[in-house]
Amino acid sequence: MKKLIDIATLIAAMGMTLTLCACSNNSDSGSTPTPAQEKYVIKVAQGVTGGTVTASAEQADAGTAITLTNTPNIGYIFNKYAVCAADGTAIKVQDSKFTMPQKNVIVAAFFTAQDYTVTFNANNGSETPATATQTFKAGESKDLTGIHELGEGFTKIVGGKTYYFVGWSTNSNAKDIKGCEYGDGALYTGNQDIILYAVWIKDPVNDITISPSENGKVSSNASGADKDCEITLTITPETGYKLNTLKVTAEGDEPVEVSGTGNTRTFIMPDKNVTVSATFIADEFTIATTPCQNGVIMTHKTAKCDEEVWLFLLPHDGYKAEEPVITAADGTKISPYKSFGIWTFKMPGQNVTISANFVPAN
């Protein structure tokens, strides 16, 4: 029985509220139908990460064969079905079909994110071309492995002359900075198996150094470049933050002009090493309140991510306030806490709406 309860608990943990009720076929005479005459509800749990599921009917008589169809999202594969009756009893699914019991049922499907592989190829950067790999889940975003982490095989010396690594390309014939699609350690989102080829240039280049920053990061499409090459910077703030300052400085504390807006900026490489630095600040989000009867909500109009937000619920005479409902823009409910008559919650990295219910005090 524990296993059956676990299945029902698992579906409930998916964040859905499922209200099931059997349809009634009671006639005007008040007679009670037999089980064979009653149709039972098939409730499909949606919102599951990785795909959707449909059933061949929304209601069915007991004993009816119900067919399930799953549709994985891109990057996911179907794992299994879970069907349970409203009382938690597990229903066997075989060949994507189950037999309708004399109960309402809940249907869910589970999907597994596929693994995608990034293969780093030294692109003749050593006597025996070196390769290394990095694994990403579908939709997962993280930094590519840095060149310094890939081993000594990722170097290139020809005729005693050292070639300089400047970035990665999906084109094995890329010969210069313009052919680099990814800089060293750049952010990548797993969506397919790819091979990244090291891009080498034989002329001496100037280094591009990215200074560490808090609450966000900056990446470059190259770790070094010749004079007059255009360099692209990608800005990635953490949730709830935005870019405050971005500076590119050449050796000797010489400022370099940066162009562009938003999260992509460019600059022209001088004939010197450069350092890129950025600062990020908390972004402000709006706090909206819904119209209330028999009382008033008082609170801030905006707040920054992770900031403590207070609110007063002021009932009219003869009324009292129930716990406020705080909903983030993505639908997530935020639990407040109360101290000395004041409700407080921590601001998420998105807009919120507050509603309250005022009921008679007696």
CSV table of C-alpha atoms in Angstrom, one decimal, residues 239-241 282-287 299-300 302-311 323-330 332-338 342-354:
chain,number,residue,atom,x,y,z
A,239,THR,CA,18.2,36.5,-11.4
A,240,GLY,CA,17.0,39.7,-9.8
A,241,TYR,CA,20.1,41.7,-10.8
A,282,ALA,CA,19.8,44.4,-7.6
A,283,ASP,CA,16.9,45.1,-9.9
A,284,GLU,CA,13.6,46.6,-8.5
A,285,PHE,CA,10.3,44.8,-9.1
A,286,THR,CA,6.8,46.1,-8.7
A,287,ILE,CA,4.3,45.2,-5.9
A,299,THR,CA,2.8,48.2,1.4
A,300,HIS,CA,5.7,49.2,-0.8
A,302,THR,CA,8.6,48.4,-5.5
A,303,ALA,CA,11.4,46.3,-3.9
A,304,LYS,CA,14.7,44.8,-4.8
A,305,CYS,CA,15.3,41.0,-5.0
A,306,ASP,CA,15.8,39.5,-1.6
A,307,GLU,CA,14.7,42.7,0.2
A,308,GLU,CA,12.3,42.3,3.2
A,309,VAL,CA,8.9,43.7,2.3
A,310,TRP,CA,6.3,44.6,5.0
A,311,LEU,CA,2.6,45.1,4.6
A,323,GLU,CA,-3.6,35.8,5.9
A,324,PRO,CA,-2.7,37.7,2.7
A,325,VAL,CA,-2.1,35.8,-0.6
A,326,ILE,CA,1.2,36.8,-2.3
A,327,THR,CA,1.6,35.6,-5.9
A,328,ALA,CA,4.8,36.0,-8.0
A,329,ALA,CA,4.6,36.7,-11.7
A,330,ASP,CA,5.3,33.1,-12.6
A,332,THR,CA,4.5,30.9,-7.4
A,333,LYS,CA,2.9,31.5,-4.0
A,334,ILE,CA,5.1,33.3,-1.4
A,335,SER,CA,4.5,32.5,2.3
A,336,PRO,CA,4.6,35.6,4.5
A,337,TYR,CA,5.2,35.6,8.3
A,338,LYS,CA,3.6,37.8,10.9
A,342,ILE,CA,2.9,43.3,10.5
A,343,TRP,CA,3.2,40.8,7.6
A,344,THR,CA,6.6,40.4,6.0
A,345,PHE,CA,8.0,38.5,3.0
A,346,LYS,CA,11.2,38.3,1.0
A,347,MET,CA,10.9,39.8,-2.5
A,348,PRO,CA,11.6,37.4,-5.3
A,349,GLY,CA,13.4,38.4,-8.5
A,350,GLN,CA,10.1,39.2,-10.2
A,351,ASN,CA,6.9,41.3,-9.8
A,352,VAL,CA,4.3,40.2,-7.2
A,353,THR,CA,0.6,40.7,-6.5
A,354,ILE,CA,-0.9,40.9,-3.0
